[in-house]
Amino acid sequence: MNVGDRIEDLSGVDETGATLRLSDLLAKGPLVVFFYPAAMTYGCTKESCHFRDLADEFAGVGAGLVGISADDIEKQAAFSAKHSFGFPLIADTDRKIAEAFGVRRKRGPNKRATFVLSADGVVLARIESEFAMNRHADEALEALRSAAK
């Protein structure tokens, strides 16, 4: 997925076991979808906590947040509970969502990437950095602010 592409309607199971549809999340407004390689690791914790810490700013521009990794429901639930994220974490164990977004690696964990989606599912921004953890939330927020102008 690249800027200007429209994502298909996808679904996944979150850390509570509930099925989430992308179309349902987008019905509420723009959405930031961030992929992280593995829950409970240093980098993924830093990245996810930065999204959590900026949640009010994302809400202020009308955007929702959702994190996705290939970890199972139980690990996602433990990760969310430990850090009080307040946004869903999808357990993409078959990595079909990662594949649809183009972040699935043939071997190893998925790529770390963030996508800012308009309410109609068009990619407004694609942010990639394996090591600059705060960059994902910061640039996603800036993309949303720019789109609102």
PDB file of N, CA and C in Angstrom, residues 47-141:
ATOM      1  N   GLU A  47       7.283   2.387  20.703  1.00  0.00           N
ATOM      2  CA  GLU A  47       6.420   2.908  19.636  1.00  0.00           C
ATOM      3  C   GLU A  47       4.956   2.947  20.081  1.00  0.00           C
ATOM      4  N   SER A  48       4.470   1.853  20.613  1.00  0.00           N
ATOM      5  CA  SER A  48       3.060   1.757  21.008  1.00  0.00           C
ATOM      6  C   SER A  48       2.728   2.725  22.139  1.00  0.00           C
ATOM      7  N   CYS A  49       3.643   2.881  23.082  1.00  0.00           N
ATOM      8  CA  CYS A  49       3.404   3.823  24.181  1.00  0.00           C
ATOM      9  C   CYS A  49       3.395   5.268  23.688  1.00  0.00           C
ATOM     10  N   HIS A  50       4.165   5.566  22.664  1.00  0.00           N
ATOM     11  CA  HIS A  50       4.144   6.922  22.107  1.00  0.00           C
ATOM     12  C   HIS A  50       2.784   7.199  21.449  1.00  0.00           C
ATOM     13  N   PHE A  51       2.245   6.200  20.737  1.00  0.00           N
ATOM     14  CA  PHE A  51       0.890   6.358  20.202  1.00  0.00           C
ATOM     15  C   PHE A  51      -0.088   6.579  21.352  1.00  0.00           C
ATOM     16  N   ARG A  52       0.023   5.789  22.414  1.00  0.00           N
ATOM     17  CA  ARG A  52      -0.860   5.942  23.585  1.00  0.00           C
ATOM     18  C   ARG A  52      -0.746   7.346  24.164  1.00  0.00           C
ATOM     19  N   ASP A  53       0.480   7.827  24.309  1.00  0.00           N
ATOM     20  CA  ASP A  53       0.695   9.132  24.930  1.00  0.00           C
ATOM     21  C   ASP A  53       0.148  10.281  24.084  1.00  0.00           C
ATOM     22  N   LEU A  54       0.012  10.065  22.780  1.00  0.00           N
ATOM     23  CA  LEU A  54      -0.539  11.088  21.884  1.00  0.00           C
ATOM     24  C   LEU A  54      -2.008  10.830  21.523  1.00  0.00           C
ATOM     25  N   ALA A  55      -2.631   9.878  22.196  1.00  0.00           N
ATOM     26  CA  ALA A  55      -4.008   9.487  21.854  1.00  0.00           C
ATOM     27  C   ALA A  55      -4.974  10.670  21.875  1.00  0.00           C
ATOM     28  N   ASP A  56      -4.836  11.568  22.829  1.00  0.00           N
ATOM     29  CA  ASP A  56      -5.731  12.726  22.883  1.00  0.00           C
ATOM     30  C   ASP A  56      -5.542  13.631  21.675  1.00  0.00           C
ATOM     31  N   GLU A  57      -4.317  13.756  21.202  1.00  0.00           N
ATOM     32  CA  GLU A  57      -4.066  14.579  20.018  1.00  0.00           C
ATOM     33  C   GLU A  57      -4.652  13.927  18.767  1.00  0.00           C
ATOM     34  N   PHE A  58      -4.551  12.600  18.687  1.00  0.00           N
ATOM     35  CA  PHE A  58      -5.178  11.902  17.560  1.00  0.00           C
ATOM     36  C   PHE A  58      -6.698  12.070  17.626  1.00  0.00           C
ATOM     37  N   ALA A  59      -7.256  11.930  18.811  1.00  0.00           N
ATOM     38  CA  ALA A  59      -8.703  12.119  18.971  1.00  0.00           C
ATOM     39  C   ALA A  59      -9.098  13.547  18.599  1.00  0.00           C
ATOM     40  N   GLY A  60      -8.234  14.494  18.898  1.00  0.00           N
ATOM     41  CA  GLY A  60      -8.499  15.889  18.590  1.00  0.00           C
ATOM     42  C   GLY A  60      -8.626  16.174  17.101  1.00  0.00           C
ATOM     43  N   VAL A  61      -8.009  15.351  16.272  1.00  0.00           N
ATOM     44  CA  VAL A  61      -8.152  15.496  14.818  1.00  0.00           C
ATOM     45  C   VAL A  61      -9.115  14.445  14.270  1.00  0.00           C
ATOM     46  N   GLY A  62      -9.839  13.782  15.179  1.00  0.00           N
ATOM     47  CA  GLY A  62     -10.884  12.843  14.782  1.00  0.00           C
ATOM     48  C   GLY A  62     -10.404  11.486  14.315  1.00  0.00           C
ATOM     49  N   ALA A  63      -9.162  11.132  14.638  1.00  0.00           N
ATOM     50  CA  ALA A  63      -8.600   9.867  14.147  1.00  0.00           C
ATOM     51  C   ALA A  63      -8.578   8.789  15.217  1.00  0.00           C
ATOM     52  N   GLY A  64      -8.819   7.567  14.775  1.00  0.00           N
ATOM     53  CA  GLY A  64      -8.687   6.402  15.632  1.00  0.00           C
ATOM     54  C   GLY A  64      -7.327   5.763  15.443  1.00  0.00           C
ATOM     55  N   LEU A  65      -6.996   4.860  16.354  1.00  0.00           N
ATOM     56  CA  LEU A  65      -5.721   4.137  16.314  1.00  0.00           C
ATOM     57  C   LEU A  65      -5.974   2.642  16.390  1.00  0.00           C
ATOM     58  N   VAL A  66      -5.159   1.877  15.688  1.00  0.00           N
ATOM     59  CA  VAL A  66      -5.181   0.425  15.824  1.00  0.00           C
ATOM     60  C   VAL A  66      -3.773  -0.096  15.558  1.00  0.00           C
ATOM     61  N   GLY A  67      -3.294  -0.966  16.457  1.00  0.00           N
ATOM     62  CA  GLY A  67      -1.991  -1.592  16.289  1.00  0.00           C
ATOM     63  C   GLY A  67      -2.170  -3.022  15.807  1.00  0.00           C
ATOM     64  N   ILE A  68      -1.206  -3.502  15.021  1.00  0.00           N
ATOM     65  CA  ILE A  68      -1.299  -4.854  14.463  1.00  0.00           C
ATOM     66  C   ILE A  68       0.066  -5.529  14.510  1.00  0.00           C
ATOM     67  N   SER A  69       0.069  -6.768  14.984  1.00  0.00           N
ATOM     68  CA  SER A  69       1.257  -7.611  14.890  1.00  0.00           C
ATOM     69  C   SER A  69       0.800  -9.054  14.704  1.00  0.00           C
ATOM     70  N   ALA A  70       1.746  -9.925  14.463  1.00  0.00           N
ATOM     71  CA  ALA A  70       1.430 -11.343  14.261  1.00  0.00           C
ATOM     72  C   ALA A  70       1.310 -12.095  15.584  1.00  0.00           C
ATOM     73  N   ASP A  71       1.421 -11.395  16.695  1.00  0.00           N
ATOM     74  CA  ASP A  71       1.283 -12.035  18.008  1.00  0.00           C
ATOM     75  C   ASP A  71      -0.138 -12.534  18.215  1.00  0.00           C
ATOM     76  N   ASP A  72      -0.285 -13.563  19.053  1.00  0.00           N
ATOM     77  CA  ASP A  72      -1.613 -14.133  19.300  1.00  0.00           C
ATOM     78  C   ASP A  72      -2.418 -13.233  20.247  1.00  0.00           C
ATOM     79  N   ILE A  73      -3.689 -13.566  20.380  1.00  0.00           N
ATOM     80  CA  ILE A  73      -4.617 -12.763  21.193  1.00  0.00           C
ATOM     81  C   ILE A  73      -4.116 -12.614  22.623  1.00  0.00           C
ATOM     82  N   GLU A  74      -3.626 -13.687  23.208  1.00  0.00           N
ATOM     83  CA  GLU A  74      -3.189 -13.650  24.602  1.00  0.00           C
ATOM     84  C   GLU A  74      -2.018 -12.691  24.797  1.00  0.00           C
ATOM     85  N   LYS A  75      -1.060 -12.723  23.880  1.00  0.00           N
ATOM     86  CA  LYS A  75       0.086 -11.822  24.006  1.00  0.00           C
ATOM     87  C   LYS A  75      -0.343 -10.378  23.772  1.00  0.00           C
ATOM     88  N   GLN A  76      -1.250 -10.160  22.815  1.00  0.00           N
ATOM     89  CA  GLN A  76      -1.760  -8.807  22.578  1.00  0.00           C
ATOM     90  C   GLN A  76      -2.499  -8.292  23.820  1.00  0.00           C
ATOM     91  N   ALA A  77      -3.285  -9.167  24.443  1.00  0.00           N
ATOM     92  CA  ALA A  77      -4.039  -8.775  25.645  1.00  0.00           C
ATOM     93  C   ALA A  77      -3.085  -8.405  26.780  1.00  0.00           C
ATOM     94  N   ALA A  78      -2.044  -9.197  26.974  1.00  0.00           N
ATOM     95  CA  ALA A  78      -1.066  -8.907  28.027  1.00  0.00           C
ATOM     96  C   ALA A  78      -0.338  -7.597  27.746  1.00  0.00           C
ATOM     97  N   PHE A  79       0.010  -7.368  26.482  1.00  0.00           N
ATOM     98  CA  PHE A  79       0.700  -6.145  26.063  1.00  0.00           C
ATOM     99  C   PHE A  79      -0.180  -4.927  26.333  1.00  0.00           C
ATOM    100  N   SER A  80      -1.439  -5.026  25.943  1.00  0.00           N
ATOM    101  CA  SER A  80      -2.376  -3.920  26.141  1.00  0.00           C
ATOM    102  C   SER A  80      -2.621  -3.654  27.624  1.00  0.00           C
ATOM    103  N   ALA A  81      -2.808  -4.716  28.392  1.00  0.00           N
ATOM    104  CA  ALA A  81      -3.080  -4.557  29.822  1.00  0.00           C
ATOM    105  C   ALA A  81      -1.878  -3.943  30.545  1.00  0.00           C
ATOM    106  N   LYS A  82      -0.700  -4.382  30.194  1.00  0.00           N
ATOM    107  CA  LYS A  82       0.508  -3.888  30.861  1.00  0.00           C
ATOM    108  C   LYS A  82       0.720  -2.394  30.631  1.00  0.00           C
ATOM    109  N   HIS A  83       0.348  -1.915  29.441  1.00  0.00           N
ATOM    110  CA  HIS A  83       0.635  -0.524  29.087  1.00  0.00           C
ATOM    111  C   HIS A  83      -0.608   0.358  28.939  1.00  0.00           C
ATOM    112  N   SER A  84      -1.785  -0.172  29.228  1.00  0.00           N
ATOM    113  CA  SER A  84      -3.034   0.599  29.197  1.00  0.00           C
ATOM    114  C   SER A  84      -3.175   1.404  27.910  1.00  0.00           C
ATOM    115  N   PHE A  85      -3.131   0.709  26.778  1.00  0.00           N
ATOM    116  CA  PHE A  85      -3.148   1.415  25.502  1.00  0.00           C
ATOM    117  C   PHE A  85      -4.453   2.148  25.216  1.00  0.00           C
ATOM    118  N   GLY A  86      -5.582   1.512  25.411  1.00  0.00           N
ATOM    119  CA  GLY A  86      -6.844   2.192  25.144  1.00  0.00           C
ATOM    120  C   GLY A  86      -7.254   2.188  23.685  1.00  0.00           C
ATOM    121  N   PHE A  87      -6.532   1.491  22.837  1.00  0.00           N
ATOM    122  CA  PHE A  87      -6.900   1.298  21.435  1.00  0.00           C
ATOM    123  C   PHE A  87      -6.692  -0.184  21.122  1.00  0.00           C
ATOM    124  N   PRO A  88      -7.395  -0.680  20.113  1.00  0.00           N
ATOM    125  CA  PRO A  88      -7.305  -2.115  19.828  1.00  0.00           C
ATOM    126  C   PRO A  88      -5.956  -2.537  19.248  1.00  0.00           C
ATOM    127  N   LEU A  89      -5.600  -3.778  19.579  1.00  0.00           N
ATOM    128  CA  LEU A  89      -4.426  -4.431  19.011  1.00  0.00           C
ATOM    129  C   LEU A  89      -4.914  -5.677  18.293  1.00  0.00           C
ATOM    130  N   ILE A  90      -4.690  -5.760  17.024  1.00  0.00           N
ATOM    131  CA  ILE A  90      -5.165  -6.913  16.252  1.00  0.00           C
ATOM    132  C   ILE A  90      -4.101  -7.998  16.210  1.00  0.00           C
ATOM    133  N   ALA A  91      -4.548  -9.218  16.459  1.00  0.00           N
ATOM    134  CA  ALA A  91      -3.693 -10.402  16.399  1.00  0.00           C
ATOM    135  C   ALA A  91      -3.778 -10.964  14.983  1.00  0.00           C
ATOM    136  N   ASP A  92      -2.868 -10.536  14.142  1.00  0.00           N
ATOM    137  CA  ASP A  92      -2.839 -10.937  12.731  1.00  0.00           C
ATOM    138  C   ASP A  92      -1.940 -12.169  12.580  1.00  0.00           C
ATOM    139  N   THR A  93      -2.346 -13.266  13.231  1.00  0.00           N
ATOM    140  CA  THR A  93      -1.486 -14.447  13.304  1.00  0.00           C
ATOM    141  C   THR A  93      -1.235 -15.097  11.946  1.00  0.00           C
ATOM    142  N   ASP A  94      -2.173 -14.987  11.028  1.00  0.00           N
ATOM    143  CA  ASP A  94      -1.954 -15.540   9.684  1.00  0.00           C
ATOM    144  C   ASP A  94      -1.295 -14.519   8.752  1.00  0.00           C
ATOM    145  N   ARG A  95      -1.110 -13.317   9.239  1.00  0.00           N
ATOM    146  CA  ARG A  95      -0.429 -12.201   8.564  1.00  0.00           C
ATOM    147  C   ARG A  95      -1.091 -11.795   7.245  1.00  0.00           C
ATOM    148  N   LYS A  96      -2.380 -12.049   7.126  1.00  0.00           N
ATOM    149  CA  LYS A  96      -3.102 -11.635   5.914  1.00  0.00           C
ATOM    150  C   LYS A  96      -3.269 -10.123   5.839  1.00  0.00           C
ATOM    151  N   ILE A  97      -3.481  -9.487   6.979  1.00  0.00           N
ATOM    152  CA  ILE A  97      -3.604  -8.025   6.980  1.00  0.00           C
ATOM    153  C   ILE A  97      -2.255  -7.397   6.627  1.00  0.00           C
ATOM    154  N   ALA A  98      -1.196  -7.926   7.215  1.00  0.00           N
ATOM    155  CA  ALA A  98       0.147  -7.428   6.900  1.00  0.00           C
ATOM    156  C   ALA A  98       0.449  -7.596   5.414  1.00  0.00           C
ATOM    157  N   GLU A  99       0.033  -8.705   4.855  1.00  0.00           N
ATOM    158  CA  GLU A  99       0.254  -8.934   3.427  1.00  0.00           C
ATOM    159  C   GLU A  99      -0.522  -7.929   2.582  1.00  0.00           C
ATOM    160  N   ALA A 100      -1.775  -7.663   2.957  1.00  0.00           N
ATOM    161  CA  ALA A 100      -2.598  -6.706   2.209  1.00  0.00           C
ATOM    162  C   ALA A 100      -1.983  -5.306   2.230  1.00  0.00           C
ATOM    163  N   PHE A 101      -1.337  -4.950   3.336  1.00  0.00           N
ATOM    164  CA  PHE A 101      -0.700  -3.638   3.451  1.00  0.00           C
ATOM    165  C   PHE A 101       0.723  -3.629   2.891  1.00  0.00           C
ATOM    166  N   GLY A 102       1.243  -4.796   2.536  1.00  0.00           N
ATOM    167  CA  GLY A 102       2.581  -4.876   1.960  1.00  0.00           C
ATOM    168  C   GLY A 102       3.711  -4.802   2.959  1.00  0.00           C
ATOM    169  N   VAL A 103       3.474  -5.248   4.200  1.00  0.00           N
ATOM    170  CA  VAL A 103       4.520  -5.189   5.217  1.00  0.00           C
ATOM    171  C   VAL A 103       4.933  -6.578   5.719  1.00  0.00           C
ATOM    172  N   ARG A 104       4.424  -7.609   5.092  1.00  0.00           N
ATOM    173  CA  ARG A 104       4.782  -8.973   5.498  1.00  0.00           C
ATOM    174  C   ARG A 104       6.136  -9.347   4.894  1.00  0.00           C
ATOM    175  N   ARG A 105       7.006  -9.823   5.750  1.00  0.00           N
ATOM    176  CA  ARG A 105       8.291 -10.341   5.283  1.00  0.00           C
ATOM    177  C   ARG A 105       8.157 -11.844   5.068  1.00  0.00           C
ATOM    178  N   LYS A 106       8.953 -12.380   4.181  1.00  0.00           N
ATOM    179  CA  LYS A 106       8.920 -13.831   3.950  1.00  0.00           C
ATOM    180  C   LYS A 106       9.421 -14.578   5.177  1.00  0.00           C
ATOM    181  N   ARG A 107      10.406 -14.017   5.846  1.00  0.00           N
ATOM    182  CA  ARG A 107      10.951 -14.623   7.062  1.00  0.00           C
ATOM    183  C   ARG A 107      11.021 -13.558   8.138  1.00  0.00           C
ATOM    184  N   GLY A 108      10.821 -13.965   9.341  1.00  0.00           N
ATOM    185  CA  GLY A 108      10.914 -13.040  10.456  1.00  0.00           C
ATOM    186  C   GLY A 108       9.640 -12.231  10.642  1.00  0.00           C
ATOM    187  N   PRO A 109       9.692 -11.282  11.555  1.00  0.00           N
ATOM    188  CA  PRO A 109       8.499 -10.480  11.858  1.00  0.00           C
ATOM    189  C   PRO A 109       8.144  -9.523  10.722  1.00  0.00           C
ATOM    190  N   ASN A 110       6.935  -8.997  10.797  1.00  0.00           N
ATOM    191  CA  ASN A 110       6.497  -8.006   9.817  1.00  0.00           C
ATOM    192  C   ASN A 110       7.350  -6.748   9.934  1.00  0.00           C
ATOM    193  N   LYS A 111       7.347  -5.957   8.876  1.00  0.00           N
ATOM    194  CA  LYS A 111       8.030  -4.664   8.892  1.00  0.00           C
ATOM    195  C   LYS A 111       7.290  -3.724   9.841  1.00  0.00           C
ATOM    196  N   ARG A 112       8.032  -2.799  10.410  1.00  0.00           N
ATOM    197  CA  ARG A 112       7.423  -1.744  11.217  1.00  0.00           C
ATOM    198  C   ARG A 112       6.988  -0.652  10.244  1.00  0.00           C
ATOM    199  N   ALA A 113       5.701  -0.401  10.171  1.00  0.00           N
ATOM    200  CA  ALA A 113       5.178   0.608   9.244  1.00  0.00           C
ATOM    201  C   ALA A 113       3.859   1.142   9.776  1.00  0.00           C
ATOM    202  N   THR A 114       3.578   2.380   9.437  1.00  0.00           N
ATOM    203  CA  THR A 114       2.353   3.042   9.866  1.00  0.00           C
ATOM    204  C   THR A 114       1.658   3.623   8.646  1.00  0.00           C
ATOM    205  N   PHE A 115       0.338   3.482   8.631  1.00  0.00           N
ATOM    206  CA  PHE A 115      -0.475   3.991   7.528  1.00  0.00           C
ATOM    207  C   PHE A 115      -1.534   4.920   8.096  1.00  0.00           C
ATOM    208  N   VAL A 116      -1.651   6.083   7.494  1.00  0.00           N
ATOM    209  CA  VAL A 116      -2.715   7.024   7.839  1.00  0.00           C
ATOM    210  C   VAL A 116      -3.767   6.887   6.745  1.00  0.00           C
ATOM    211  N   LEU A 117      -4.980   6.517   7.154  1.00  0.00           N
ATOM    212  CA  LEU A 117      -6.077   6.300   6.208  1.00  0.00           C
ATOM    213  C   LEU A 117      -7.142   7.375   6.369  1.00  0.00           C
ATOM    214  N   SER A 118      -7.619   7.877   5.248  1.00  0.00           N
ATOM    215  CA  SER A 118      -8.770   8.783   5.290  1.00  0.00           C
ATOM    216  C   SER A 118     -10.001   7.950   5.630  1.00  0.00           C
ATOM    217  N   ALA A 119     -11.091   8.611   5.953  1.00  0.00           N
ATOM    218  CA  ALA A 119     -12.321   7.900   6.325  1.00  0.00           C
ATOM    219  C   ALA A 119     -12.852   7.018   5.203  1.00  0.00           C
ATOM    220  N   ASP A 120     -12.446   7.291   3.955  1.00  0.00           N
ATOM    221  CA  ASP A 120     -12.887   6.442   2.849  1.00  0.00           C
ATOM    222  C   ASP A 120     -11.851   5.389   2.465  1.00  0.00           C
ATOM    223  N   GLY A 121     -10.834   5.191   3.334  1.00  0.00           N
ATOM    224  CA  GLY A 121      -9.881   4.107   3.140  1.00  0.00           C
ATOM    225  C   GLY A 121      -8.722   4.383   2.213  1.00  0.00           C
ATOM    226  N   VAL A 122      -8.496   5.643   1.874  1.00  0.00           N
ATOM    227  CA  VAL A 122      -7.369   6.003   1.010  1.00  0.00           C
ATOM    228  C   VAL A 122      -6.147   6.287   1.886  1.00  0.00           C
ATOM    229  N   VAL A 123      -5.000   5.763   1.485  1.00  0.00           N
ATOM    230  CA  VAL A 123      -3.758   5.974   2.229  1.00  0.00           C
ATOM    231  C   VAL A 123      -3.294   7.414   2.033  1.00  0.00           C
ATOM    232  N   LEU A 124      -3.263   8.161   3.133  1.00  0.00           N
ATOM    233  CA  LEU A 124      -2.792   9.546   3.115  1.00  0.00           C
ATOM    234  C   LEU A 124      -1.291   9.628   3.368  1.00  0.00           C
ATOM    235  N   ALA A 125      -0.773   8.663   4.132  1.00  0.00           N
ATOM    236  CA  ALA A 125       0.660   8.653   4.445  1.00  0.00           C
ATOM    237  C   ALA A 125       1.090   7.232   4.785  1.00  0.00           C
ATOM    238  N   ARG A 126       2.323   6.925   4.416  1.00  0.00           N
ATOM    239  CA  ARG A 126       2.963   5.658   4.782  1.00  0.00           C
ATOM    240  C   ARG A 126       4.274   6.034   5.444  1.00  0.00           C
ATOM    241  N   ILE A 127       4.453   5.574   6.668  1.00  0.00           N
ATOM    242  CA  ILE A 127       5.628   5.928   7.461  1.00  0.00           C
ATOM    243  C   ILE A 127       6.389   4.649   7.771  1.00  0.00           C
ATOM    244  N   GLU A 128       7.664   4.649   7.446  1.00  0.00           N
ATOM    245  CA  GLU A 128       8.481   3.468   7.710  1.00  0.00           C
ATOM    246  C   GLU A 128       9.778   3.866   8.382  1.00  0.00           C
ATOM    247  N   SER A 129      10.094   3.190   9.450  1.00  0.00           N
ATOM    248  CA  SER A 129      11.380   3.307  10.122  1.00  0.00           C
ATOM    249  C   SER A 129      11.441   2.173  11.122  1.00  0.00           C
ATOM    250  N   GLU A 130      12.448   1.351  10.993  1.00  0.00           N
ATOM    251  CA  GLU A 130      12.598   0.234  11.927  1.00  0.00           C
ATOM    252  C   GLU A 130      13.142   0.688  13.272  1.00  0.00           C
ATOM    253  N   PHE A 131      13.824   1.842  13.316  1.00  0.00           N
ATOM    254  CA  PHE A 131      14.527   2.219  14.534  1.00  0.00           C
ATOM    255  C   PHE A 131      14.121   3.560  15.147  1.00  0.00           C
ATOM    256  N   ALA A 132      13.460   4.418  14.404  1.00  0.00           N
ATOM    257  CA  ALA A 132      12.994   5.700  14.946  1.00  0.00           C
ATOM    258  C   ALA A 132      11.553   5.504  15.412  1.00  0.00           C
ATOM    259  N   MET A 133      11.402   4.994  16.611  1.00  0.00           N
ATOM    260  CA  MET A 133      10.089   4.562  17.106  1.00  0.00           C
ATOM    261  C   MET A 133       9.075   5.703  17.209  1.00  0.00           C
ATOM    262  N   ASN A 134       9.488   6.858  17.686  1.00  0.00           N
ATOM    263  CA  ASN A 134       8.556   7.970  17.855  1.00  0.00           C
ATOM    264  C   ASN A 134       8.146   8.595  16.531  1.00  0.00           C
ATOM    265  N   ARG A 135       8.931   8.384  15.521  1.00  0.00           N
ATOM    266  CA  ARG A 135       8.649   8.963  14.197  1.00  0.00           C
ATOM    267  C   ARG A 135       7.272   8.558  13.685  1.00  0.00           C
ATOM    268  N   HIS A 136       6.854   7.337  13.972  1.00  0.00           N
ATOM    269  CA  HIS A 136       5.588   6.826  13.441  1.00  0.00           C
ATOM    270  C   HIS A 136       4.400   7.668  13.907  1.00  0.00           C
ATOM    271  N   ALA A 137       4.261   7.845  15.200  1.00  0.00           N
ATOM    272  CA  ALA A 137       3.134   8.627  15.722  1.00  0.00           C
ATOM    273  C   ALA A 137       3.272  10.100  15.359  1.00  0.00           C
ATOM    274  N   ASP A 138       4.478  10.632  15.468  1.00  0.00           N
ATOM    275  CA  ASP A 138       4.688  12.054  15.177  1.00  0.00           C
ATOM    276  C   ASP A 138       4.323  12.385  13.731  1.00  0.00           C
ATOM    277  N   GLU A 139       4.806  11.578  12.785  1.00  0.00           N
ATOM    278  CA  GLU A 139       4.520  11.856  11.376  1.00  0.00           C
ATOM    279  C   GLU A 139       3.068  11.554  11.014  1.00  0.00           C
ATOM    280  N   ALA A 140       2.478  10.557  11.657  1.00  0.00           N
ATOM    281  CA  ALA A 140       1.062  10.261  11.403  1.00  0.00           C
ATOM    282  C   ALA A 140       0.191  11.432  11.842  1.00  0.00           C
ATOM    283  N   LEU A 141       0.496  11.983  12.993  1.00  0.00           N
ATOM    284  CA  LEU A 141      -0.250  13.129  13.511  1.00  0.00           C
ATOM    285  C   LEU A 141      -0.090  14.337  12.577  1.00  0.00           C
TER     286      LEU A 141
END
